Amino acid sequence: MRRLTLAAALIGLTASAAERPRLGVLVIVDQLSADAFHARAASTKGGFRRLLSDGLWIHELRYEAAPTITSIGHATLATGTYAETHGIAANEWIDAETGAARLSTEDPAFTIVGRPPGPRDGTAPTALRAGTLTESLRAAFESSKILVVSAKDRSAILSAGRTADAVLWLDSTQPLFVTSTFYAQALPAFVTPINVALAEAVQKQAFAWGLPAGGITGKSPPSPPPPPKSTFPERAETQPLIDKTEIDLALAGAKALSLGADEVPDLLVVCLSSHDRMGHLYGPDAPEALAHFALLDAQLGRLFDGLDAQVGKGRYVALLTSDHGVAPLPELMKARHLDAGHVDAGALVKALKKEADAALGPAEWFLPYKTPGLTATPALRAKLHTIDERLRAVAQKQPGVLDLLSQEELLRPGAYGTLGDLYRKGLVPGRSPDFIVVTRPYWTTEGAGRSGHASSYLYDRAVPLLVMGPGIAKGELWYADALDVAPTLARLLGAPPPAAARGHSIPEVFR
C-alpha cells in the first residue's frame, strides 16, 4: 500500500479514501471553442457523448484574460492562475533585456532523451513561476502516480510542471514519443512498443486521409493544402494516427504505472493537439475539422472504455476542456457579409517603423513580430515609448487592427478599460511584447485561408468543460472560470489546489 503524507490528513478532505476516485483524468482538446462544441454536441456518439450523458456540461469555461494561446492556456489550467502569475506569456517570446527569442519550454540545460539536441527543443518547465496541479497532488500524496501525454512538447511540459512519473510528447523532428532529461534519463519501457507501432504505420502510410475544404456549407473558399515539406506532426493526413497513438500511449502508460490501482489518487493528463492543427489549416467549420472531431470522439470513447477495463467504471473522474477557442475562418465570415479578414503584420510593422523614423530618426526600432505583438529593440525601448500614442494612431488605421496596447500603459491600473483588464492578466513584463496588436472581430494575423486564435473575443476565450465520474452532478451549467479547473480536480482527488491558484472548486460539480 502506498503511503499518504501528513499533508493529506491535514487539508480537510471532502471524501474518505474509500469514496474518493482512484484516478483523475484531465483531457485538454487543443483549440475547441464553446461555440464549436455546442454546434457539434448533438452529433457525438463516442467519448463526448458519454461525457454529456453521464456528467455535467459547463457550456462556457471562460479565460478572463488575453492573449489566448496554447502555452498560456495549458499553464493556466495546470496552475489555476493567469499569466501575470504563472509567467507564460506566449508559445514563444522575445526577452526584453537580450532581444533573444525563447520558446515557453526551452531550456538548453536539458535535452531530448534518445536523440542529439536540437537547436531549440522544448525540454523543461523552468519558465513556469507557479506550481501545478501535479505538484499539489504529489505534495499531498507522496506516492501518487502521474502520467502526462501530448502531441506537443509545450502542452505536456506546462501541464506537468516539475513533477510526474512520465511526461511524454510527440517529437518535432520524427514520429516518436519522447521525453527530456528534466524528467528522466531514459524512456519508460512501455513507450517502446507504441513507438514501434507508430513507425510501422508511418512506413506503410497508414495515415492517408483527407476531405475537400469548403466550410460547413461547402460554399466558403477552399483552403490551400499544407506545405509539402511540413513535418510529420504538422501534416493534416497524420492527425488521426497521432490521436490514436496518443490514446494507445495513455492506456499503455496507465497500465504500466498501475494508475488507479489503490486508494492513493493518481492523475492522467491527455493533451490532444491534433484538433488545433486541423483548425489552423482549414478553419473550425471546414469538413476536415468536422471529420476530425468525429474521429476524436471515437478515440475518447476508446480511452474511457480502456480505463473502465483497467481502473473500473465509476472509479475515476474525468474532466475535458480546452486551452483556447478559435476564430471562424475569415473567408467564411466575409462570405456571410461580415467584416473579416487577415491582418498584414508585415505592413503593420512597416507603417509603425515609418512613423518612428519620422518622429525619432531612422533606426531598427522593432524586433521580429511574435504573436501577439511587437517587442522594441532593447537599447531603443525607452525612446520608442515616448511616441506610444502616435504609434497607436498609425496602427488603428491599418486594415483589421482595432488597437495597439502599450505595455507601459497597460501596467497602469484602469488603462484601456475592460479590454486592458483582460490583457493585464495576461501581461508578463520582460516576456510580453512592448506593443500588443488587437485585431478587429473575425480578423486574424494568420495567412490567407487559415484560421487562428490569441484574441480577447469570446470565440477564443470561451471553451467547454465536461465533468464525469462518481459523485458528479449531472446536467448543465452555463459559466465557470478557467482558473477553477485545477482547484476542482484537486478537490475531487482530495488534494489541495495549486499553491498560487486564484480559482475555486466549482460547487455545482459536487452533488
Short mmCIF file of C-alpha atoms in Angstrom, two decimals:
data_model
loop_
_atom_site.label_atom_id
_atom_site.label_comp_id
_atom_site.label_asym_id
_atom_site.label_seq_id
_atom_site.Cartn_x
_atom_site.Cartn_y
_atom_site.Cartn_z
CA MET A 1 0.00 0.00 0.00
CA ARG A 2 1.34 3.42 -0.89
CA ARG A 3 1.72 5.95 1.96
CA LEU A 4 -0.37 9.10 2.44
CA THR A 5 1.66 12.03 3.70
CA LEU A 6 0.70 14.07 6.76
CA ALA A 7 -0.30 16.93 4.41
CA ALA A 8 -3.13 14.82 3.04
CA ALA A 9 -4.51 14.27 6.51
CA LEU A 10 -4.49 17.96 7.33
CA ILE A 11 -6.21 19.54 4.33
CA GLY A 12 -9.81 18.71 5.18
CA LEU A 13 -10.62 16.09 2.56
CA THR A 14 -14.15 16.15 1.14
CA ALA A 15 -14.42 12.37 0.97
CA SER A 16 -12.84 9.34 2.62
CA ALA A 17 -10.18 7.34 0.79
CA ALA A 18 -12.75 4.65 0.07
CA GLU A 19 -15.12 7.16 -1.55
CA ARG A 20 -12.52 9.17 -3.41
CA PRO A 21 -11.87 8.43 -7.11
CA ARG A 22 -8.77 6.34 -7.63
CA LEU A 23 -7.77 8.33 -10.68
CA GLY A 24 -8.25 11.82 -12.04
CA VAL A 25 -8.24 12.20 -15.83
CA LEU A 26 -7.80 15.62 -17.40
CA VAL A 27 -8.28 15.74 -21.16
CA ILE A 28 -7.32 19.01 -22.91
CA VAL A 29 -8.50 19.23 -26.51
CA ASP A 30 -6.43 21.93 -28.15
CA GLN A 31 -8.48 24.69 -29.83
CA LEU A 32 -12.07 23.70 -29.02
CA SER A 33 -14.32 26.73 -28.66
CA ALA A 34 -17.56 26.65 -26.71
CA ASP A 35 -19.48 27.65 -29.84
CA ALA A 36 -17.95 24.90 -31.95
CA PHE A 37 -18.63 22.25 -29.33
CA HIS A 38 -22.19 23.42 -28.85
CA ALA A 39 -22.81 23.13 -32.59
CA ARG A 40 -21.41 19.58 -32.71
CA ALA A 41 -22.62 18.17 -29.39
CA ALA A 42 -25.81 16.61 -30.78
CA SER A 43 -23.83 14.61 -33.35
CA THR A 44 -21.48 12.95 -30.85
CA LYS A 45 -21.53 9.19 -30.36
CA GLY A 46 -18.33 8.27 -28.52
CA GLY A 47 -16.43 9.79 -25.63
CA PHE A 48 -18.01 13.21 -25.97
CA ARG A 49 -21.47 11.63 -25.89
CA ARG A 50 -20.59 9.70 -22.75
CA LEU A 51 -19.38 12.85 -21.01
CA LEU A 52 -22.58 14.67 -21.99
CA SER A 53 -24.86 11.83 -20.93
CA ASP A 54 -23.16 10.82 -17.69
CA GLY A 55 -21.85 14.11 -16.33
CA LEU A 56 -22.03 17.88 -16.11
CA TRP A 57 -21.69 20.13 -19.16
CA ILE A 58 -20.46 23.62 -18.38
CA HIS A 59 -21.14 25.44 -21.63
CA GLU A 60 -18.67 28.31 -21.19
CA LEU A 61 -15.47 27.92 -19.28
CA ARG A 62 -14.06 31.39 -19.81
CA TYR A 63 -10.49 32.56 -19.83
CA GLU A 64 -10.87 36.02 -18.32
CA ALA A 65 -7.51 37.04 -19.74
CA ALA A 66 -5.76 37.54 -23.07
CA PRO A 67 -3.97 36.55 -25.24
CA THR A 68 -5.42 33.07 -25.76
CA ILE A 69 -2.53 30.83 -26.80
CA THR A 70 -1.65 27.14 -26.30
CA SER A 71 1.21 27.54 -23.83
CA ILE A 72 -0.69 30.10 -21.79
CA GLY A 73 -3.89 28.05 -21.69
CA HIS A 74 -2.19 24.84 -20.55
CA ALA A 75 -0.26 26.73 -17.88
CA THR A 76 -3.47 28.39 -16.67
CA LEU A 77 -5.36 25.09 -16.44
CA ALA A 78 -2.45 23.48 -14.57
CA THR A 79 -1.80 26.28 -12.08
CA GLY A 80 -5.20 27.90 -11.54
CA THR A 81 -3.62 31.29 -12.29
CA TYR A 82 -3.31 33.61 -15.27
CA ALA A 83 -0.08 34.58 -16.99
CA GLU A 84 0.52 37.58 -14.74
CA THR A 85 1.29 34.97 -12.05
CA HIS A 86 2.40 31.80 -13.84
CA GLY A 87 4.71 33.71 -16.19
CA ILE A 88 4.00 32.00 -19.52
CA ALA A 89 3.41 34.91 -21.92
CA ALA A 90 3.16 33.07 -25.27
CA ASN A 91 4.33 29.98 -27.13
CA GLU A 92 7.46 31.99 -27.91
CA TRP A 93 8.52 35.39 -26.67
CA ILE A 94 11.41 37.80 -27.04
CA ASP A 95 13.40 38.54 -23.91
CA ALA A 96 13.11 42.27 -23.23
CA GLU A 97 16.68 42.60 -21.99
CA THR A 98 18.59 40.49 -24.51
CA GLY A 99 16.30 40.57 -27.57
CA ALA A 100 16.67 36.78 -27.88
CA ALA A 101 13.68 34.61 -28.77
CA ARG A 102 12.73 31.85 -26.34
CA LEU A 103 10.17 29.05 -26.51
CA SER A 104 7.94 28.70 -23.47
CA THR A 105 9.54 25.34 -22.63
CA GLU A 106 13.02 25.96 -23.98
CA ASP A 107 15.93 25.21 -21.62
CA PRO A 108 19.33 24.22 -23.06
CA ALA A 109 20.31 22.68 -19.72
CA PHE A 110 18.12 19.69 -20.65
CA THR A 111 17.92 17.58 -23.80
CA ILE A 112 15.54 15.20 -25.54
CA VAL A 113 16.15 11.62 -24.46
CA GLY A 114 17.37 9.38 -27.22
CA ARG A 115 18.48 11.83 -29.89
CA PRO A 116 21.04 14.63 -30.33
CA PRO A 117 19.91 18.03 -29.05
CA GLY A 118 18.08 20.28 -31.49
CA PRO A 119 18.82 23.99 -31.73
CA ARG A 120 15.64 24.97 -29.88
CA ASP A 121 13.96 21.98 -28.25
CA GLY A 122 11.17 22.23 -25.73
CA THR A 123 12.52 20.36 -22.72
CA ALA A 124 11.58 21.83 -19.33
CA PRO A 125 9.03 23.86 -17.32
CA THR A 126 11.66 26.19 -15.86
CA ALA A 127 9.86 29.31 -17.17
CA LEU A 128 6.81 28.49 -15.04
CA ARG A 129 6.56 30.72 -11.97
CA ALA A 130 3.66 28.91 -10.24
CA GLY A 131 3.09 25.38 -9.04
CA THR A 132 0.83 22.98 -10.93
CA LEU A 133 -1.89 20.50 -10.02
CA THR A 134 0.63 17.65 -10.34
CA GLU A 135 2.81 19.31 -7.72
CA SER A 136 -0.03 19.83 -5.23
CA LEU A 137 -1.15 16.23 -5.72
CA ARG A 138 2.36 14.93 -5.10
CA ALA A 139 2.70 17.19 -2.04
CA ALA A 140 -0.48 15.72 -0.56
CA PHE A 141 0.13 12.12 -1.58
CA GLU A 142 3.78 11.22 -1.79
CA SER A 143 3.18 8.07 -3.81
CA SER A 144 0.60 9.37 -6.29
CA LYS A 145 1.44 8.31 -9.82
CA ILE A 146 1.26 10.94 -12.56
CA LEU A 147 1.33 10.45 -16.34
CA VAL A 148 1.14 13.26 -18.92
CA VAL A 149 1.00 12.63 -22.68
CA SER A 150 0.63 15.06 -25.56
CA ALA A 151 1.37 15.58 -29.23
CA LYS A 152 3.07 18.92 -28.36
CA ASP A 153 6.04 19.41 -26.07
CA ARG A 154 4.72 22.65 -24.59
CA SER A 155 1.33 21.14 -23.79
CA ALA A 156 2.85 18.16 -21.96
CA ILE A 157 5.54 20.10 -20.11
CA LEU A 158 3.40 23.00 -18.94
CA SER A 159 0.58 20.65 -17.87
CA ALA A 160 3.02 18.54 -15.88
CA GLY A 161 5.10 21.22 -14.24
CA ARG A 162 8.05 19.92 -12.28
CA THR A 163 6.92 16.51 -11.10
CA ALA A 164 5.46 13.43 -12.79
CA ASP A 165 6.34 9.79 -13.26
CA ALA A 166 6.32 10.18 -17.04
CA VAL A 167 5.89 13.22 -19.30
CA LEU A 168 5.76 12.27 -22.98
CA TRP A 169 5.19 14.12 -26.23
CA LEU A 170 5.48 13.62 -29.97
CA ASP A 171 8.90 14.70 -31.16
CA SER A 172 9.03 17.68 -33.50
CA THR A 173 11.58 16.03 -35.82
CA GLN A 174 10.48 12.40 -36.07
CA PRO A 175 7.36 10.26 -35.48
CA LEU A 176 8.32 9.11 -31.98
CA PHE A 177 7.10 9.94 -28.50
CA VAL A 178 9.92 11.27 -26.36
CA THR A 179 10.71 12.90 -23.02
CA SER A 180 13.56 15.09 -21.78
CA THR A 181 16.34 14.73 -19.24
CA PHE A 182 14.44 17.12 -16.97
CA TYR A 183 12.06 14.22 -16.24
CA ALA A 184 14.04 11.04 -16.94
CA GLN A 185 17.29 9.72 -18.32
CA ALA A 186 15.58 7.04 -20.42
CA LEU A 187 12.18 6.47 -21.98
CA PRO A 188 9.85 4.27 -19.92
CA ALA A 189 9.72 0.72 -21.27
CA PHE A 190 6.03 0.96 -22.15
CA VAL A 191 6.78 3.67 -24.74
CA THR A 192 8.89 1.44 -27.00
CA PRO A 193 6.10 -0.80 -28.39
CA ILE A 194 3.98 2.28 -29.05
CA ASN A 195 6.81 3.96 -30.95
CA VAL A 196 7.48 0.81 -32.95
CA ALA A 197 3.81 0.58 -33.97
CA LEU A 198 3.79 4.27 -34.90
CA ALA A 199 6.91 3.88 -37.04
CA GLU A 200 5.42 0.88 -38.82
CA ALA A 201 2.20 2.77 -39.52
CA VAL A 202 4.12 5.71 -40.95
CA GLN A 203 6.19 3.43 -43.18
CA LYS A 204 3.02 1.85 -44.52
CA GLN A 205 1.44 5.30 -44.99
CA ALA A 206 -1.47 4.07 -42.92
CA PHE A 207 -2.39 7.67 -42.18
CA ALA A 208 -3.68 8.64 -45.65
CA TRP A 209 -6.83 10.68 -45.04
CA GLY A 210 -8.44 13.88 -46.15
CA LEU A 211 -11.51 15.70 -47.33
CA PRO A 212 -12.07 18.66 -49.61
CA ALA A 213 -12.10 22.01 -47.84
CA GLY A 214 -15.04 24.37 -48.03
CA GLY A 215 -16.69 25.17 -44.70
CA ILE A 216 -19.79 23.77 -43.09
CA THR A 217 -21.97 24.62 -46.09
CA GLY A 218 -19.35 23.77 -48.68
CA LYS A 219 -19.62 27.33 -50.03
CA SER A 220 -16.62 29.02 -48.44
CA PRO A 221 -13.40 29.28 -50.45
CA PRO A 222 -11.21 26.17 -50.39
CA SER A 223 -8.19 26.32 -48.13
CA PRO A 224 -4.70 25.77 -49.54
CA PRO A 225 -3.10 22.40 -48.73
CA PRO A 226 -0.36 22.24 -46.09
CA PRO A 227 3.19 22.81 -47.35
CA PRO A 228 4.51 19.60 -48.92
CA LYS A 229 7.65 19.68 -46.74
CA SER A 230 5.87 20.25 -43.43
CA THR A 231 6.95 17.89 -40.66
CA PHE A 232 5.07 14.74 -39.71
CA PRO A 233 3.34 16.29 -36.66
CA GLU A 234 2.05 19.21 -38.74
CA ARG A 235 0.58 17.38 -41.72
CA ALA A 236 -3.20 17.10 -41.87
CA GLU A 237 -3.27 13.48 -43.00
CA THR A 238 -1.23 12.33 -40.00
CA GLN A 239 -3.54 13.72 -37.31
CA PRO A 240 -5.87 10.69 -36.95
CA LEU A 241 -2.85 8.42 -36.47
CA ILE A 242 -1.36 10.82 -33.94
CA ASP A 243 -4.59 10.86 -31.91
CA LYS A 244 -4.89 7.07 -32.00
CA THR A 245 -1.28 6.59 -30.95
CA GLU A 246 -1.63 9.09 -28.13
CA ILE A 247 -4.61 7.17 -26.72
CA ASP A 248 -2.63 3.93 -27.10
CA LEU A 249 0.20 5.55 -25.14
CA ALA A 250 -2.10 6.86 -22.41
CA LEU A 251 -3.67 3.43 -21.88
CA ALA A 252 -0.33 1.61 -22.01
CA GLY A 253 1.17 4.06 -19.53
CA ALA A 254 -1.82 3.85 -17.22
CA LYS A 255 -1.45 0.07 -17.15
CA ALA A 256 2.33 0.09 -16.73
CA LEU A 257 2.21 2.62 -13.89
CA SER A 258 -0.83 0.93 -12.30
CA LEU A 259 -2.80 4.15 -12.29
CA GLY A 260 -5.88 3.89 -10.12
CA ALA A 261 -4.78 0.58 -8.60
CA ASP A 262 -5.17 1.53 -4.93
CA GLU A 263 -6.67 4.16 -2.64
CA VAL A 264 -3.98 6.76 -3.27
CA PRO A 265 -5.27 9.04 -6.08
CA ASP A 266 -3.34 9.20 -9.34
CA LEU A 267 -3.51 11.60 -12.29
CA LEU A 268 -3.57 11.12 -16.05
CA VAL A 269 -3.36 14.17 -18.30
CA VAL A 270 -4.00 13.72 -22.04
CA CYS A 271 -3.44 16.76 -24.27
CA LEU A 272 -4.91 16.15 -27.73
CA SER A 273 -3.18 18.61 -30.05
CA SER A 274 -4.37 17.49 -33.48
CA HIS A 275 -7.61 19.44 -33.24
CA ASP A 276 -5.59 22.67 -33.13
CA ARG A 277 -3.59 21.76 -36.20
CA MET A 278 -6.72 20.97 -38.20
CA GLY A 279 -8.35 24.21 -37.09
CA HIS A 280 -5.38 26.31 -38.16
CA LEU A 281 -5.16 24.58 -41.51
CA TYR A 282 -8.81 24.66 -42.52
CA GLY A 283 -10.88 26.65 -40.04
CA PRO A 284 -13.16 25.22 -37.34
CA ASP A 285 -16.19 24.79 -39.63
CA ALA A 286 -14.49 23.03 -42.54
CA PRO A 287 -15.34 19.40 -43.40
CA GLU A 288 -11.81 18.41 -42.34
CA ALA A 289 -12.35 19.85 -38.87
CA LEU A 290 -15.78 18.24 -38.53
CA ALA A 291 -14.45 14.86 -39.67
CA HIS A 292 -11.54 15.13 -37.27
CA PHE A 293 -13.89 15.96 -34.40
CA ALA A 294 -15.82 12.75 -35.12
CA LEU A 295 -12.59 10.74 -35.13
CA LEU A 296 -11.58 12.40 -31.87
CA ASP A 297 -14.96 11.49 -30.39
CA ALA A 298 -14.29 7.84 -31.21
CA GLN A 299 -10.79 7.93 -29.71
CA LEU A 300 -12.11 9.47 -26.49
CA GLY A 301 -14.63 6.65 -26.31
CA ARG A 302 -11.76 4.19 -26.62
CA LEU A 303 -9.89 5.97 -23.82
CA PHE A 304 -12.83 5.74 -21.43
CA ASP A 305 -13.56 2.12 -22.38
CA GLY A 306 -9.92 1.28 -21.72
CA LEU A 307 -9.97 3.00 -18.34
CA ASP A 308 -13.21 1.18 -17.47
CA ALA A 309 -11.39 -2.11 -18.06
CA GLN A 310 -8.16 -1.14 -16.30
CA VAL A 311 -9.33 1.01 -13.40
CA GLY A 312 -13.02 0.19 -13.12
CA LYS A 313 -16.10 2.04 -14.27
CA GLY A 314 -17.06 4.57 -11.65
CA ARG A 315 -13.61 4.51 -10.06
CA TYR A 316 -12.19 7.52 -11.89
CA VAL A 317 -13.27 11.08 -12.57
CA ALA A 318 -12.74 12.74 -15.97
CA LEU A 319 -12.65 16.42 -16.89
CA LEU A 320 -12.45 17.55 -20.51
CA THR A 321 -11.80 21.12 -21.60
CA SER A 322 -9.64 23.18 -23.96
CA ASP A 323 -6.72 25.60 -23.75
CA HIS A 324 -8.43 28.18 -26.02
CA GLY A 325 -11.02 28.55 -28.75
CA VAL A 326 -10.59 29.69 -32.33
CA ALA A 327 -11.80 32.38 -34.70
CA PRO A 328 -14.11 31.38 -37.55
CA LEU A 329 -12.37 31.27 -40.91
CA PRO A 330 -12.31 34.90 -42.10
CA GLU A 331 -13.20 33.89 -45.66
CA LEU A 332 -16.34 32.22 -44.37
CA MET A 333 -17.30 35.32 -42.37
CA LYS A 334 -16.75 37.54 -45.40
CA ALA A 335 -18.97 35.24 -47.44
CA ARG A 336 -21.65 35.96 -44.83
CA HIS A 337 -21.16 39.71 -45.36
CA LEU A 338 -19.33 40.35 -42.08
CA ASP A 339 -16.26 42.48 -41.52
CA ALA A 340 -13.44 39.92 -41.50
CA GLY A 341 -10.02 39.32 -42.96
CA HIS A 342 -6.32 38.77 -42.40
CA VAL A 343 -4.17 41.46 -40.81
CA ASP A 344 -0.96 42.04 -42.78
CA ALA A 345 1.55 42.01 -39.93
CA GLY A 346 4.39 42.95 -42.27
CA ALA A 347 2.56 46.03 -43.50
CA LEU A 348 1.70 47.00 -39.92
CA VAL A 349 5.33 46.78 -38.81
CA LYS A 350 6.44 48.77 -41.85
CA ALA A 351 3.92 51.53 -41.07
CA LEU A 352 4.98 51.70 -37.43
CA LYS A 353 8.66 51.85 -38.34
CA LYS A 354 7.98 54.64 -40.80
CA GLU A 355 6.25 56.64 -38.08
CA ALA A 356 9.06 56.03 -35.59
CA ASP A 357 11.68 57.03 -38.17
CA ALA A 358 9.78 60.23 -38.87
CA ALA A 359 9.39 61.11 -35.20
CA LEU A 360 12.71 59.97 -33.77
CA GLY A 361 15.09 59.39 -36.66
CA PRO A 362 15.92 56.25 -38.66
CA ALA A 363 16.70 53.13 -36.56
CA GLU A 364 15.84 49.47 -36.19
CA TRP A 365 13.07 50.08 -33.70
CA PHE A 366 11.43 46.65 -33.62
CA LEU A 367 12.46 43.03 -33.30
CA PRO A 368 10.62 40.41 -35.43
CA TYR A 369 6.86 40.13 -34.91
CA LYS A 370 5.78 37.41 -32.48
CA THR A 371 2.14 36.81 -31.63
CA PRO A 372 0.54 38.76 -30.01
CA GLY A 373 2.64 41.82 -30.87
CA LEU A 374 5.92 43.67 -31.22
CA THR A 375 8.95 43.99 -28.95
CA ALA A 376 11.17 47.04 -29.12
CA THR A 377 14.90 46.79 -29.67
CA PRO A 378 16.17 46.81 -26.04
CA ALA A 379 18.51 49.81 -26.40
CA LEU A 380 15.76 51.89 -28.05
CA ARG A 381 12.80 50.86 -25.86
CA ALA A 382 12.60 53.94 -23.64
CA LYS A 383 12.91 56.31 -26.59
CA LEU A 384 10.29 54.45 -28.63
CA HIS A 385 7.75 54.56 -25.81
CA THR A 386 7.79 58.36 -25.93
CA ILE A 387 5.64 58.15 -29.08
CA ASP A 388 3.19 55.45 -27.96
CA GLU A 389 0.11 57.45 -28.91
CA ARG A 390 1.46 58.26 -32.36
CA LEU A 391 2.17 54.59 -32.99
CA ARG A 392 -1.29 53.68 -31.72
CA ALA A 393 -2.91 56.12 -34.14
CA VAL A 394 -0.97 54.65 -37.06
CA ALA A 395 -1.87 51.07 -36.09
CA GLN A 396 -5.57 51.90 -35.84
CA LYS A 397 -5.55 52.94 -39.49
CA GLN A 398 -4.32 49.53 -40.67
CA PRO A 399 -6.95 47.13 -42.07
CA GLY A 400 -8.27 44.83 -39.36
CA VAL A 401 -6.46 46.49 -36.44
CA LEU A 402 -8.61 47.72 -33.57
CA ASP A 403 -5.90 48.95 -31.23
CA LEU A 404 -2.24 48.87 -30.24
CA LEU A 405 -1.73 48.48 -26.50
CA SER A 406 1.49 49.76 -24.98
CA GLN A 407 2.91 47.58 -22.21
CA GLU A 408 4.00 50.67 -20.30
CA GLU A 409 0.43 51.98 -20.33
CA LEU A 410 -1.06 48.55 -19.53
CA LEU A 411 0.91 48.49 -16.30
CA ARG A 412 -1.24 51.38 -15.09
CA PRO A 413 -4.48 50.10 -13.49
CA GLY A 414 -7.53 51.08 -15.50
CA ALA A 415 -5.70 51.75 -18.75
CA TYR A 416 -7.62 50.75 -21.90
CA GLY A 417 -10.78 49.98 -19.89
CA THR A 418 -12.20 46.45 -19.81
CA LEU A 419 -10.01 45.42 -22.74
CA GLY A 420 -6.98 46.43 -20.72
CA ASP A 421 -8.22 44.36 -17.77
CA LEU A 422 -8.06 41.20 -19.90
CA TYR A 423 -4.61 41.93 -21.26
CA ARG A 424 -3.22 42.95 -17.85
CA LYS A 425 -3.99 39.46 -16.52
CA GLY A 426 -2.00 38.06 -19.44
CA LEU A 427 0.89 40.51 -19.13
CA VAL A 428 4.36 39.30 -18.10
CA PRO A 429 6.87 42.19 -18.07
CA GLY A 430 10.10 41.14 -19.72
CA ARG A 431 8.31 38.47 -21.76
CA SER A 432 5.18 40.09 -23.19
CA PRO A 433 5.51 42.36 -26.25
CA ASP A 434 6.02 46.09 -25.78
CA PHE A 435 3.06 46.62 -28.12
CA ILE A 436 0.12 44.20 -28.26
CA VAL A 437 -1.82 44.14 -31.51
CA VAL A 438 -5.58 43.91 -31.00
CA THR A 439 -7.40 42.80 -34.13
CA ARG A 440 -11.00 43.59 -35.00
CA PRO A 441 -13.51 40.73 -34.51
CA TYR A 442 -13.14 37.98 -37.14
CA TRP A 443 -9.74 39.27 -38.22
CA THR A 444 -6.62 37.18 -37.57
CA THR A 445 -2.89 37.55 -38.12
CA GLU A 446 -2.80 34.14 -39.79
CA GLY A 447 -2.24 33.98 -43.54
CA ALA A 448 -4.98 33.76 -46.16
CA GLY A 449 -7.10 30.64 -45.91
CA ARG A 450 -6.02 29.98 -42.32
CA SER A 451 -7.76 30.47 -39.00
CA GLY A 452 -6.20 31.35 -35.66
CA HIS A 453 -6.61 32.45 -32.07
CA ALA A 454 -4.96 34.73 -29.46
CA SER A 455 -7.62 37.43 -29.28
CA SER A 456 -9.75 38.63 -26.37
CA TYR A 457 -13.02 37.75 -28.15
CA LEU A 458 -15.32 35.10 -26.74
CA TYR A 459 -14.79 32.73 -29.65
CA ASP A 460 -11.18 32.48 -28.40
CA ARG A 461 -11.81 32.78 -24.64
CA ALA A 462 -14.83 30.50 -24.11
CA VAL A 463 -14.39 26.70 -24.18
CA PRO A 464 -16.48 23.78 -22.88
CA LEU A 465 -15.88 21.93 -19.62
CA LEU A 466 -17.32 18.44 -19.18
CA VAL A 467 -17.04 16.54 -15.89
CA MET A 468 -17.91 12.87 -15.38
CA GLY A 469 -17.41 10.40 -12.56
CA PRO A 470 -18.56 9.18 -9.17
CA GLY A 471 -20.28 11.86 -7.13
CA ILE A 472 -20.50 14.28 -10.06
CA ALA A 473 -23.75 16.16 -10.54
CA LYS A 474 -25.43 15.60 -13.90
CA GLY A 475 -26.88 18.34 -16.04
CA GLU A 476 -25.80 21.67 -17.49
CA LEU A 477 -24.29 24.89 -16.19
CA TRP A 478 -23.57 27.97 -18.24
CA TYR A 479 -20.43 29.57 -16.83
CA ALA A 480 -17.21 28.95 -14.89
CA ASP A 481 -13.73 30.49 -14.87
CA ALA A 482 -10.73 28.67 -16.34
CA LEU A 483 -8.97 29.24 -13.02
CA ASP A 484 -11.47 26.83 -11.43
CA VAL A 485 -10.35 23.67 -13.26
CA ALA A 486 -7.26 22.84 -11.17
CA PRO A 487 -8.96 23.54 -7.80
CA THR A 488 -11.99 21.46 -8.83
CA LEU A 489 -9.94 18.44 -9.88
CA ALA A 490 -7.76 18.81 -6.78
CA ARG A 491 -10.85 18.71 -4.55
CA LEU A 492 -12.19 15.65 -6.37
CA LEU A 493 -8.90 13.87 -5.65
CA GLY A 494 -8.72 15.05 -2.06
CA ALA A 495 -5.69 17.28 -2.61
CA PRO A 496 -5.17 20.99 -2.01
CA PRO A 497 -5.34 23.32 -5.02
CA PRO A 498 -2.07 24.51 -6.56
CA ALA A 499 -0.33 26.89 -4.17
CA ALA A 500 -0.75 30.01 -6.31
CA ALA A 501 -4.25 29.17 -7.56
CA ARG A 502 -6.69 32.09 -7.77
CA GLY A 503 -9.72 30.00 -8.74
CA HIS A 504 -12.14 27.94 -6.66
CA SER A 505 -13.67 24.49 -6.94
CA ILE A 506 -16.96 24.67 -8.84
CA PRO A 507 -19.77 23.96 -6.33
CA GLU A 508 -22.19 22.65 -8.96
CA VAL A 509 -19.81 19.81 -9.84
CA PHE A 510 -20.41 18.20 -6.46
CA ARG A 511 -23.75 16.61 -5.62
#
